[in-house]
């Protein structure tokens, strides 16, 4: 049985990857310069043309694309082909303002399917697997992206869609589902519902899960593996780059391999906007070099990570990135202290009595900020009485103070008070503004 979906592409020597990136990048810069008035104007303002790209480092001379550029050019202003020549148009829901649109030409579907099939193969999925897709199959890129990947690989897809958790569990049992796709927070919802109705997911045929679309901690990954009896793998991507498929985990479960022959990744200092060397943490910037309907150049993703190249025991030579624990937009500043929700998650999940259902609430109290963390305990803990719950609150408070340096109001709330996720979980409520 083959070890890689695309051995040649996934194990190329670094020099060969770079040579192919340079050629594809040149093609893409010319493509957008000639076809997208926005890019022509932007490049001209910066005094660069595609001919100025002599080597990969020259990419840093080109301007960034940012989220508001997509909003300002909504819906099709950044398309390099007329919308009627696209075979698909997706959009991200977006919490504020207009959604982000993404067009796909015929060859973009092939590119996407290829990247997804690599993700699946690396996770251990094979053509005889039955994959249950709990991502919403609509405008969101998760659902149809995972569908495309399953079809490309030749496995079986059960398009269950989001929600209807009890029915999902019945399908897992009746269809002998072996693979589950969804957000990490939905995996928890599933595991919890299964326990409630007396189904032990560890005794089903489930063996692999591919999760993504939201940040999750290493502790959360282990929790999911344990509760579902599966290997929890990961997919990373975003609507602006076509959806999931940008990067994927391998059997090493350390970091994600970037599909470098499709996307060029850079890390910049979010404040100075200067490129940072490999190994340093900063903001991810991506350029799609094989997409045709809407290839974005130097797109500032806002996700924080680190890039590194190391010989991976899986045999892939593709550049690696750390799992994305936070978006720069997610950073809360509470009484002057920087706080990422993932830090709270890691602390909570190290406490055995606590469940991964939590919400962080920030509000104003006079001139000061007030940080509150509501969390549920594991079900059986509630039987131990109020005193035990207060004790747990104290432990959490103490840890948060010790690790982050903030005083938090911690409440162990009754079971099921925290809203269960069917897609991307909402972990933060900021009531200060
Ligand atoms: O969430 C695409 C996707 C679907 C990826 C399914 C993986 C699986 P958007 O809705 O545009 O696209 O959201 C993109 O979600 O910038 C990250 O902040 C976050 N994100 C996506 N994957 C991961 C991940 C899809 N594996 C935004 N870890 C990105 C952490 C992730 N954050």
CSV table of C-alpha atoms and ligand atoms in Angstrom, one decimal:
chain,number,residue,atom,x,y,z
A,1,UNK,CA,0.0,0.0,0.0
A,2,UNK,CA,1.4,3.4,-0.9
A,3,UNK,CA,2.6,5.6,1.9
A,4,UNK,CA,1.7,9.0,0.4
A,5,UNK,CA,-1.1,10.2,-1.7
A,6,UNK,CA,1.3,12.0,-3.9
A,7,UNK,CA,4.8,10.8,-3.1
A,8,UNK,CA,6.6,13.0,-5.6
A,9,UNK,CA,5.0,16.2,-4.4
A,10,UNK,CA,5.1,15.4,-0.7
A,11,UNK,CA,8.7,14.2,-0.5
A,12,UNK,CA,10.4,16.6,-2.9
A,13,UNK,CA,13.8,18.0,-1.9
A,14,UNK,CA,13.7,21.5,-0.7
A,15,UNK,CA,15.5,23.0,-3.7
A,16,UNK,CA,13.0,21.3,-6.1
A,17,UNK,CA,10.0,22.6,-4.1
A,18,UNK,CA,11.4,26.1,-4.2
A,19,UNK,CA,12.1,26.0,-7.9
A,20,UNK,CA,8.5,24.9,-8.6
A,21,UNK,CA,7.2,27.5,-6.2
A,22,UNK,CA,9.1,30.3,-8.0
A,23,UNK,CA,7.7,29.2,-11.4
A,24,UNK,CA,4.1,29.0,-10.1
A,25,UNK,CA,4.4,32.2,-8.2
A,26,UNK,CA,5.6,34.1,-11.3
A,27,UNK,CA,2.7,32.7,-13.2
A,28,UNK,CA,0.2,33.7,-10.5
A,29,UNK,CA,1.5,37.2,-10.1
A,30,UNK,CA,1.3,37.7,-13.8
A,31,UNK,CA,-2.2,36.2,-13.9
A,32,UNK,CA,-3.6,38.5,-11.2
A,33,UNK,CA,-1.7,41.6,-12.6
A,34,UNK,CA,-3.3,41.1,-16.0
A,35,UNK,CA,-6.8,40.1,-14.8
A,36,UNK,CA,-7.6,41.7,-11.5
A,37,UNK,CA,-7.7,45.5,-11.6
A,38,UNK,CA,-7.3,45.6,-7.8
A,39,UNK,CA,-3.9,43.8,-8.0
A,40,UNK,CA,-2.7,45.9,-11.0
A,41,UNK,CA,-3.4,49.1,-9.0
A,42,UNK,CA,-1.9,47.7,-5.8
A,43,UNK,CA,1.3,46.5,-7.5
A,44,UNK,CA,1.6,49.8,-9.4
A,45,UNK,CA,1.2,51.8,-6.2
A,46,UNK,CA,4.0,49.7,-4.7
A,47,UNK,CA,6.1,50.2,-7.8
A,48,UNK,CA,6.4,46.5,-8.5
A,49,UNK,CA,5.4,44.3,-11.5
A,50,UNK,CA,5.5,40.5,-11.8
A,51,UNK,CA,8.9,40.9,-13.7
A,52,UNK,CA,10.5,42.1,-10.5
A,53,UNK,CA,10.2,38.6,-9.0
A,54,UNK,CA,13.6,37.1,-9.6
A,55,UNK,CA,13.7,34.8,-6.6
A,56,UNK,CA,11.3,33.8,-3.8
A,57,UNK,CA,12.7,36.4,-1.5
A,58,UNK,CA,11.4,39.1,-3.9
A,59,UNK,CA,7.9,38.1,-2.9
A,60,UNK,CA,8.4,40.3,0.2
A,61,UNK,CA,8.5,43.3,-2.2
A,62,UNK,CA,4.8,42.8,-3.1
A,63,UNK,CA,2.0,44.3,-1.1
A,64,UNK,CA,-0.2,42.4,1.4
A,65,UNK,CA,-3.8,41.6,0.8
A,66,UNK,CA,-6.0,42.0,3.9
A,67,UNK,CA,-9.5,41.0,4.9
A,68,UNK,CA,-10.9,44.5,4.3
A,69,UNK,CA,-9.7,44.2,0.7
A,70,UNK,CA,-12.0,41.3,0.2
A,71,UNK,CA,-14.9,43.1,1.9
A,72,UNK,CA,-14.3,46.3,-0.2
A,73,UNK,CA,-14.3,44.3,-3.3
A,74,UNK,CA,-17.3,42.1,-2.4
A,75,UNK,CA,-18.5,40.0,-4.0
A,76,UNK,CA,-16.4,39.3,-7.1
A,77,UNK,CA,-13.9,42.1,-7.3
A,78,UNK,CA,-10.9,39.9,-6.6
A,79,UNK,CA,-11.9,37.2,-9.0
A,80,UNK,CA,-9.4,36.6,-11.9
A,81,UNK,CA,-12.1,34.9,-14.0
A,82,UNK,CA,-15.7,36.1,-14.6
A,83,UNK,CA,-18.0,34.5,-12.0
A,84,UNK,CA,-19.9,32.7,-14.7
A,85,UNK,CA,-16.7,30.8,-15.5
A,86,UNK,CA,-16.5,29.5,-12.0
A,87,UNK,CA,-17.8,26.1,-11.2
A,88,UNK,CA,-18.4,27.0,-7.5
A,89,UNK,CA,-18.6,30.0,-5.3
A,90,UNK,CA,-18.3,29.6,-1.5
A,91,UNK,CA,-18.5,32.2,1.2
A,92,UNK,CA,-17.6,32.4,4.9
A,93,UNK,CA,-20.4,33.4,7.2
A,94,UNK,CA,-18.4,36.1,8.9
A,95,UNK,CA,-19.7,37.5,12.2
A,96,UNK,CA,-19.7,41.1,11.1
A,97,UNK,CA,-20.4,42.8,7.8
A,98,UNK,CA,-20.3,41.1,4.5
A,99,UNK,CA,-19.1,37.6,4.0
A,100,UNK,CA,-15.8,36.6,2.3
A,101,UNK,CA,-16.5,35.1,-1.1
A,102,UNK,CA,-14.2,32.6,-2.9
A,103,UNK,CA,-14.6,31.4,-6.5
A,104,UNK,CA,-13.3,28.1,-7.9
A,105,UNK,CA,-12.4,27.5,-11.5
A,106,UNK,CA,-12.5,23.9,-12.8
A,107,UNK,CA,-8.8,23.4,-12.1
A,108,UNK,CA,-9.2,24.9,-8.6
A,109,UNK,CA,-11.5,22.0,-7.7
A,110,UNK,CA,-8.7,19.6,-8.8
A,111,UNK,CA,-6.2,21.5,-6.8
A,112,UNK,CA,-8.5,21.4,-3.7
A,113,UNK,CA,-9.3,17.7,-4.1
A,114,UNK,CA,-5.6,16.9,-4.4
A,115,UNK,CA,-4.8,18.8,-1.2
A,116,UNK,CA,-7.6,17.2,0.7
A,117,UNK,CA,-6.7,13.7,-0.5
A,118,UNK,CA,-3.2,14.2,0.8
A,119,UNK,CA,-4.7,15.2,4.1
A,120,UNK,CA,-6.8,12.1,4.3
A,121,UNK,CA,-4.1,9.7,3.2
A,122,UNK,CA,-1.7,11.1,5.8
A,123,UNK,CA,-4.4,10.6,8.4
A,124,UNK,CA,-4.6,6.9,7.5
A,125,UNK,CA,-7.9,7.0,5.5
A,126,UNK,CA,-8.0,4.4,2.7
A,127,UNK,CA,-10.6,3.7,0.0
A,128,UNK,CA,-12.5,1.2,2.1
A,129,UNK,CA,-13.2,3.7,4.9
A,130,UNK,CA,-16.7,5.1,5.6
A,131,UNK,CA,-16.4,8.8,6.4
A,132,UNK,CA,-19.2,10.6,8.2
A,133,UNK,CA,-19.1,14.3,7.5
A,134,UNK,CA,-20.5,16.5,10.2
A,135,UNK,CA,-19.4,19.8,8.7
A,136,UNK,CA,-22.2,22.0,7.3
A,137,UNK,CA,-22.5,21.2,3.6
A,138,UNK,CA,-23.3,24.6,2.2
A,139,UNK,CA,-21.5,27.9,1.7
A,140,UNK,CA,-19.0,26.9,4.4
A,141,UNK,CA,-16.0,25.4,2.7
A,142,UNK,CA,-15.6,22.6,5.4
A,143,UNK,CA,-18.5,20.4,4.2
A,144,UNK,CA,-18.0,20.3,0.5
A,145,UNK,CA,-14.2,20.4,0.8
A,146,UNK,CA,-14.2,17.2,2.9
A,147,UNK,CA,-16.7,15.7,0.4
A,148,UNK,CA,-14.4,16.5,-2.5
A,149,UNK,CA,-11.4,15.0,-0.7
A,150,UNK,CA,-13.3,11.8,0.1
A,151,UNK,CA,-14.4,11.5,-3.6
A,152,UNK,CA,-10.8,12.2,-4.8
A,153,UNK,CA,-9.4,9.5,-2.5
A,154,UNK,CA,-12.2,7.1,-3.4
A,155,UNK,CA,-13.6,6.4,0.1
A,156,UNK,CA,-17.3,6.4,1.0
A,157,UNK,CA,-18.9,9.6,2.2
A,158,UNK,CA,-21.9,9.9,4.6
A,159,UNK,CA,-23.0,13.5,4.2
A,160,UNK,CA,-24.6,13.7,7.6
A,161,UNK,CA,-24.2,17.5,7.9
A,162,UNK,CA,-24.1,19.5,11.2
A,163,UNK,CA,-26.3,18.8,14.2
A,164,UNK,CA,-28.9,16.1,14.9
A,165,UNK,CA,-26.4,14.5,17.2
A,166,UNK,CA,-28.4,11.5,18.2
A,167,UNK,CA,-29.0,10.6,14.6
A,168,UNK,CA,-25.3,11.0,14.0
A,169,UNK,CA,-24.6,8.4,16.6
A,170,UNK,CA,-27.2,6.0,15.1
A,171,UNK,CA,-25.5,6.4,11.7
A,172,UNK,CA,-22.1,5.7,13.2
A,173,UNK,CA,-23.5,2.5,14.6
A,174,UNK,CA,-25.6,1.4,11.7
A,175,UNK,CA,-23.3,2.4,8.8
A,176,UNK,CA,-20.2,1.2,10.7
A,177,UNK,CA,-18.6,4.6,10.2
A,178,UNK,CA,-14.8,4.4,10.5
A,179,UNK,CA,-13.9,8.1,10.1
A,180,UNK,CA,-15.5,11.3,11.4
A,181,UNK,CA,-15.0,14.8,10.1
A,182,UNK,CA,-16.0,17.9,12.1
A,183,UNK,CA,-14.9,20.6,14.4
A,184,UNK,CA,-13.1,19.6,17.7
A,185,UNK,CA,-15.9,21.2,19.7
A,186,UNK,CA,-18.5,19.2,17.9
A,187,UNK,CA,-16.6,16.0,18.5
A,188,UNK,CA,-17.0,16.7,22.2
A,189,UNK,CA,-20.7,17.3,21.7
A,190,UNK,CA,-21.0,13.9,20.0
A,191,UNK,CA,-19.0,12.1,22.7
A,192,UNK,CA,-21.1,13.6,25.4
A,193,UNK,CA,-24.4,12.8,23.7
A,194,UNK,CA,-23.2,9.2,23.1
A,195,UNK,CA,-22.4,8.8,26.8
A,196,UNK,CA,-25.9,10.2,27.7
A,197,UNK,CA,-27.7,7.7,25.6
A,198,UNK,CA,-25.4,4.8,26.7
A,199,UNK,CA,-23.3,4.4,23.6
A,200,UNK,CA,-19.6,3.8,24.0
A,201,UNK,CA,-18.0,5.3,20.9
A,202,UNK,CA,-14.9,3.4,21.6
A,203,UNK,CA,-16.7,0.3,20.8
A,204,UNK,CA,-17.9,1.4,17.4
A,205,UNK,CA,-15.9,1.0,14.2
A,206,UNK,CA,-14.7,4.7,14.4
A,207,UNK,CA,-10.9,4.8,14.1
A,208,UNK,CA,-9.9,8.2,12.8
A,209,UNK,CA,-11.2,11.7,13.1
A,210,UNK,CA,-10.1,14.8,11.1
A,211,UNK,CA,-10.8,18.0,12.9
A,212,UNK,CA,-10.3,21.6,12.1
A,213,UNK,CA,-11.9,25.0,11.4
A,214,UNK,CA,-11.2,26.3,15.0
A,215,UNK,CA,-8.3,26.3,17.4
A,216,UNK,CA,-8.0,23.4,19.8
A,217,UNK,CA,-5.3,22.6,22.4
A,218,UNK,CA,-3.2,19.4,22.6
A,219,UNK,CA,-5.1,18.6,25.8
A,220,UNK,CA,-8.4,18.8,23.8
A,221,UNK,CA,-6.9,16.5,21.1
A,222,UNK,CA,-6.1,13.9,23.6
A,223,UNK,CA,-9.4,14.2,25.3
A,224,UNK,CA,-11.2,13.5,22.0
A,225,UNK,CA,-8.9,10.5,21.2
A,226,UNK,CA,-9.7,9.1,24.6
A,227,UNK,CA,-13.4,9.6,24.5
A,228,UNK,CA,-14.0,8.5,21.0
A,229,UNK,CA,-11.3,5.8,20.8
A,230,UNK,CA,-9.8,7.3,17.6
A,231,UNK,CA,-6.7,8.9,16.3
A,232,UNK,CA,-7.5,12.6,16.1
A,233,UNK,CA,-5.9,14.3,13.1
A,234,UNK,CA,-6.1,17.8,11.8
A,235,UNK,CA,-6.8,19.9,8.7
A,236,UNK,CA,-6.1,23.6,8.5
A,237,UNK,CA,-7.3,26.1,6.0
A,238,UNK,CA,-9.5,29.2,5.3
A,239,UNK,CA,-12.1,30.3,2.8
A,240,UNK,CA,-9.7,32.9,1.3
A,241,UNK,CA,-7.4,30.1,0.3
A,242,UNK,CA,-10.2,27.8,-0.9
A,243,UNK,CA,-11.0,26.2,2.5
A,244,UNK,CA,-9.5,23.3,4.3
A,245,UNK,CA,-6.4,21.7,2.6
A,246,UNK,CA,-3.7,24.3,3.2
A,247,UNK,CA,-2.0,22.2,5.9
A,248,UNK,CA,-2.5,18.8,7.5
A,249,UNK,CA,-1.2,16.6,10.3
A,250,UNK,CA,0.8,13.4,9.8
A,251,UNK,CA,1.3,10.3,11.9
A,252,UNK,CA,3.9,12.2,14.0
A,253,UNK,CA,1.1,14.5,15.3
A,254,UNK,CA,3.5,17.3,15.7
A,255,UNK,CA,2.7,20.3,13.7
A,256,UNK,CA,1.1,20.4,10.3
A,257,UNK,CA,2.6,20.0,6.8
A,258,UNK,CA,1.9,22.8,4.4
A,259,UNK,CA,1.0,21.9,0.9
A,260,UNK,CA,3.9,24.0,-0.2
A,261,UNK,CA,3.5,23.3,-3.9
A,262,UNK,CA,0.1,25.0,-3.7
A,263,UNK,CA,0.6,27.7,-1.0
A,264,UNK,CA,3.6,29.8,-0.1
A,265,UNK,CA,3.7,30.5,3.6
A,266,UNK,CA,5.5,33.4,5.3
A,267,UNK,CA,5.6,34.6,8.9
A,268,UNK,CA,5.6,38.3,9.6
A,269,UNK,CA,5.8,40.4,12.7
A,270,UNK,CA,2.2,41.7,12.9
A,271,UNK,CA,3.3,45.1,14.1
A,272,UNK,CA,6.3,45.9,11.8
A,273,UNK,CA,5.0,43.7,9.0
A,274,UNK,CA,8.6,42.5,8.4
A,275,UNK,CA,9.1,38.9,7.4
A,276,UNK,CA,10.5,36.8,10.2
A,277,UNK,CA,12.9,33.9,9.8
A,278,UNK,CA,11.9,30.2,10.1
A,279,UNK,CA,11.3,29.2,13.7
A,280,UNK,CA,10.0,32.5,14.9
A,281,UNK,CA,6.4,33.0,15.9
A,282,UNK,CA,4.3,35.6,14.2
A,283,UNK,CA,1.4,36.1,11.8
A,284,UNK,CA,0.9,33.7,8.9
A,285,UNK,CA,0.8,35.1,5.4
A,286,UNK,CA,-0.3,32.9,2.5
A,287,UNK,CA,0.0,33.1,-1.3
A,288,UNK,CA,-2.0,30.7,-3.4
A,289,UNK,CA,0.1,29.7,-6.3
A,290,UNK,CA,-2.1,27.2,-8.1
A,291,UNK,CA,-5.5,28.7,-7.8
A,292,UNK,CA,-7.0,30.4,-10.8
A,293,UNK,CA,-10.4,31.9,-10.0
A,294,UNK,CA,-9.2,33.9,-7.0
A,295,UNK,CA,-5.6,33.5,-6.1
A,296,UNK,CA,-4.7,35.9,-3.2
A,297,UNK,CA,-1.2,37.3,-3.0
A,298,UNK,CA,0.4,37.7,0.5
A,299,UNK,CA,-2.8,37.3,2.3
A,300,UNK,CA,-2.6,38.3,6.0
A,301,UNK,CA,-4.4,35.4,7.7
A,302,UNK,CA,-4.3,36.8,11.3
A,303,UNK,CA,-3.5,33.3,12.6
A,304,UNK,CA,-0.4,33.1,14.8
A,305,UNK,CA,2.1,30.3,14.3
A,306,UNK,CA,5.6,29.4,13.5
A,307,UNK,CA,7.1,27.7,10.4
A,308,UNK,CA,9.9,25.2,10.5
A,309,UNK,CA,11.6,22.7,8.2
A,310,UNK,CA,12.8,19.5,9.8
A,311,UNK,CA,13.2,16.0,8.7
A,312,UNK,CA,9.8,14.5,9.6
A,313,UNK,CA,9.7,10.8,10.5
A,314,UNK,CA,6.7,10.4,8.2
A,315,UNK,CA,9.0,11.1,5.2
A,316,UNK,CA,7.4,14.3,4.0
A,317,UNK,CA,9.7,17.1,3.2
A,318,UNK,CA,6.9,19.7,3.2
A,319,UNK,CA,7.4,22.8,5.4
A,320,UNK,CA,5.8,22.5,8.8
A,321,UNK,CA,3.7,24.9,10.9
A,322,UNK,CA,2.8,24.7,14.5
A,323,UNK,CA,-0.9,24.1,15.2
A,324,UNK,CA,-2.7,27.4,15.3
A,325,UNK,CA,-3.6,28.0,18.9
A,326,UNK,CA,-4.8,31.5,18.4
A,327,UNK,CA,-5.7,34.3,15.9
A,328,UNK,CA,-4.3,37.7,16.5
A,329,UNK,CA,-7.9,38.9,16.5
A,330,UNK,CA,-8.7,36.6,19.4
A,331,UNK,CA,-6.3,38.1,21.8
A,332,UNK,CA,-8.0,39.6,24.7
A,333,UNK,CA,-6.4,42.4,26.7
A,334,UNK,CA,-7.6,42.1,30.3
A,335,UNK,CA,-6.4,44.8,32.6
A,336,UNK,CA,-3.4,45.1,30.4
A,337,UNK,CA,-2.5,41.4,30.3
A,338,UNK,CA,-2.6,39.6,26.9
A,339,UNK,CA,-4.8,36.5,27.1
A,340,UNK,CA,-5.6,33.9,24.5
A,341,UNK,CA,-8.6,31.7,25.0
A,342,UNK,CA,-6.4,28.6,24.3
A,343,UNK,CA,-4.4,29.4,27.4
A,344,UNK,CA,-7.5,29.0,29.5
A,345,UNK,CA,-8.4,25.9,27.7
A,346,UNK,CA,-5.1,24.2,28.4
A,347,UNK,CA,-5.3,25.1,32.1
A,348,UNK,CA,-8.9,23.8,32.4
A,349,UNK,CA,-8.1,20.5,30.7
A,350,UNK,CA,-5.2,19.8,32.9
A,351,UNK,CA,-7.7,19.6,35.8
A,352,UNK,CA,-9.2,16.1,35.8
A,353,UNK,CA,-12.5,17.1,37.4
A,354,UNK,CA,-13.3,19.6,34.8
A,355,UNK,CA,-15.0,19.1,31.4
A,356,UNK,CA,-13.9,20.9,28.2
A,357,UNK,CA,-17.2,22.9,28.1
A,358,UNK,CA,-16.3,26.5,29.0
A,359,UNK,CA,-16.9,30.1,28.2
A,360,UNK,CA,-14.8,33.1,29.0
A,361,UNK,CA,-16.7,36.3,29.8
A,362,UNK,CA,-15.0,39.7,30.0
A,363,UNK,CA,-16.9,42.7,31.2
A,364,UNK,CA,-16.3,46.1,32.8
A,365,UNK,CA,-16.4,46.8,36.5
A,366,UNK,CA,-15.8,50.5,37.0
A,367,UNK,CA,-12.5,51.2,35.3
A,368,UNK,CA,-11.3,47.7,35.5
A,369,UNK,CA,-11.9,44.6,33.4
A,370,UNK,CA,-13.5,41.6,35.0
A,371,UNK,CA,-12.5,38.2,33.7
A,372,UNK,CA,-14.9,35.3,34.4
A,373,UNK,CA,-14.6,31.7,33.4
A,374,UNK,CA,-17.6,29.5,33.5
A,375,UNK,CA,-16.9,25.8,33.2
A,376,UNK,CA,-18.7,22.6,33.7
A,377,UNK,CA,-17.4,19.8,35.8
A,378,UNK,CA,-17.3,16.2,34.6
A,379,UNK,CA,-20.8,14.7,35.2
A,380,UNK,CA,-20.0,12.5,38.1
A,381,UNK,CA,-18.3,15.3,40.0
A,382,UNK,CA,-21.6,17.0,40.6
A,383,UNK,CA,-22.6,14.2,42.9
A,384,UNK,CA,-19.8,15.0,45.2
A,385,UNK,CA,-21.5,18.1,46.5
A,386,UNK,CA,-21.2,21.9,46.5
A,387,UNK,CA,-18.1,21.9,48.6
A,388,UNK,CA,-16.2,19.9,46.0
A,389,UNK,CA,-17.3,22.3,43.3
A,390,UNK,CA,-16.0,25.3,45.3
A,391,UNK,CA,-12.7,23.5,45.8
A,392,UNK,CA,-12.3,23.0,42.1
A,393,UNK,CA,-13.1,26.7,41.4
A,394,UNK,CA,-10.3,27.6,43.8
A,395,UNK,CA,-7.9,25.3,42.1
A,396,UNK,CA,-8.7,26.8,38.7
A,397,UNK,CA,-8.5,30.4,40.0
A,398,UNK,CA,-5.1,29.6,41.5
A,399,UNK,CA,-3.8,28.1,38.3
A,400,UNK,CA,-5.0,31.0,36.1
A,401,UNK,CA,-3.4,33.5,38.5
A,402,UNK,CA,-0.2,31.5,38.5
A,403,UNK,CA,0.1,30.9,34.8
A,404,UNK,CA,-1.5,34.0,33.3
A,405,UNK,CA,-1.2,36.4,36.2
A,406,UNK,CA,-4.9,37.4,36.2
A,407,UNK,CA,-7.5,37.1,38.9
A,408,UNK,CA,-10.5,35.3,37.4
A,409,UNK,CA,-14.0,34.7,38.7
A,410,UNK,CA,-14.3,31.0,38.2
A,411,UNK,CA,-17.7,29.3,38.4
A,412,UNK,CA,-18.3,25.7,38.0
A,413,UNK,CA,-21.8,25.9,36.4
A,414,UNK,CA,-24.5,23.2,36.4
A,415,UNK,CA,-24.2,20.5,33.8
A,416,UNK,CA,-25.3,21.5,30.3
A,417,UNK,CA,-25.5,25.2,31.0
A,418,UNK,CA,-22.9,26.0,28.5
A,419,UNK,CA,-24.2,25.9,24.9
A,420,UNK,CA,-23.0,22.9,23.0
A,421,UNK,CA,-21.3,23.5,19.7
A,422,UNK,CA,-22.5,22.1,16.3
A,423,UNK,CA,-19.8,23.9,14.4
A,424,UNK,CA,-17.3,26.5,15.4
A,425,UNK,CA,-17.6,27.0,19.2
A,426,UNK,CA,-18.0,30.4,20.7
A,427,UNK,CA,-15.6,30.5,23.7
A,428,UNK,CA,-15.4,34.2,24.4
A,429,UNK,CA,-18.1,36.7,25.3
A,430,UNK,CA,-16.6,40.2,25.5
A,431,UNK,CA,-19.2,42.6,27.0
A,432,UNK,CA,-16.8,45.6,27.4
A,433,UNK,CA,-17.9,47.4,24.3
B,1,LIG,O1,-12.7,27.0,8.7
B,1,LIG,C1,-11.9,26.0,6.7
B,1,LIG,C2,-11.8,24.7,7.3
B,1,LIG,C3,-12.8,23.8,7.3
B,1,LIG,C4,-10.6,24.3,7.8
B,1,LIG,C5,-12.7,22.6,7.9
B,1,LIG,C6,-10.4,23.0,8.4
B,1,LIG,C7,-11.5,22.2,8.5
B,1,LIG,P1,-13.1,29.7,7.6
B,1,LIG,O2,-14.4,29.5,8.0
B,1,LIG,O3,-12.8,30.7,6.5
B,1,LIG,O4,-12.5,28.3,6.9
B,1,LIG,O5,-12.2,29.9,8.9
B,1,LIG,C8,-10.8,30.0,8.8
B,1,LIG,O6,-10.5,29.1,11.0
B,1,LIG,O7,-8.1,31.4,9.7
B,1,LIG,C9,-8.4,29.8,11.5
B,1,LIG,O8,-8.5,30.9,12.4
B,1,LIG,C10,-9.4,28.8,11.8
B,1,LIG,N1,-9.0,27.4,11.6
B,1,LIG,C11,-9.2,26.7,10.5
B,1,LIG,N2,-8.6,25.5,10.7
B,1,LIG,C12,-8.0,25.5,11.9
B,1,LIG,C13,-7.2,24.6,12.6
B,1,LIG,C14,-12.4,27.1,7.6
B,1,LIG,N3,-6.9,23.3,12.2
B,1,LIG,C15,-10.2,30.2,10.1
B,1,LIG,N4,-6.7,25.0,13.8
B,1,LIG,C16,-8.7,30.2,10.1
B,1,LIG,C17,-6.9,26.2,14.3
B,1,LIG,C18,-8.2,26.8,12.5
B,1,LIG,N5,-7.7,27.1,13.6
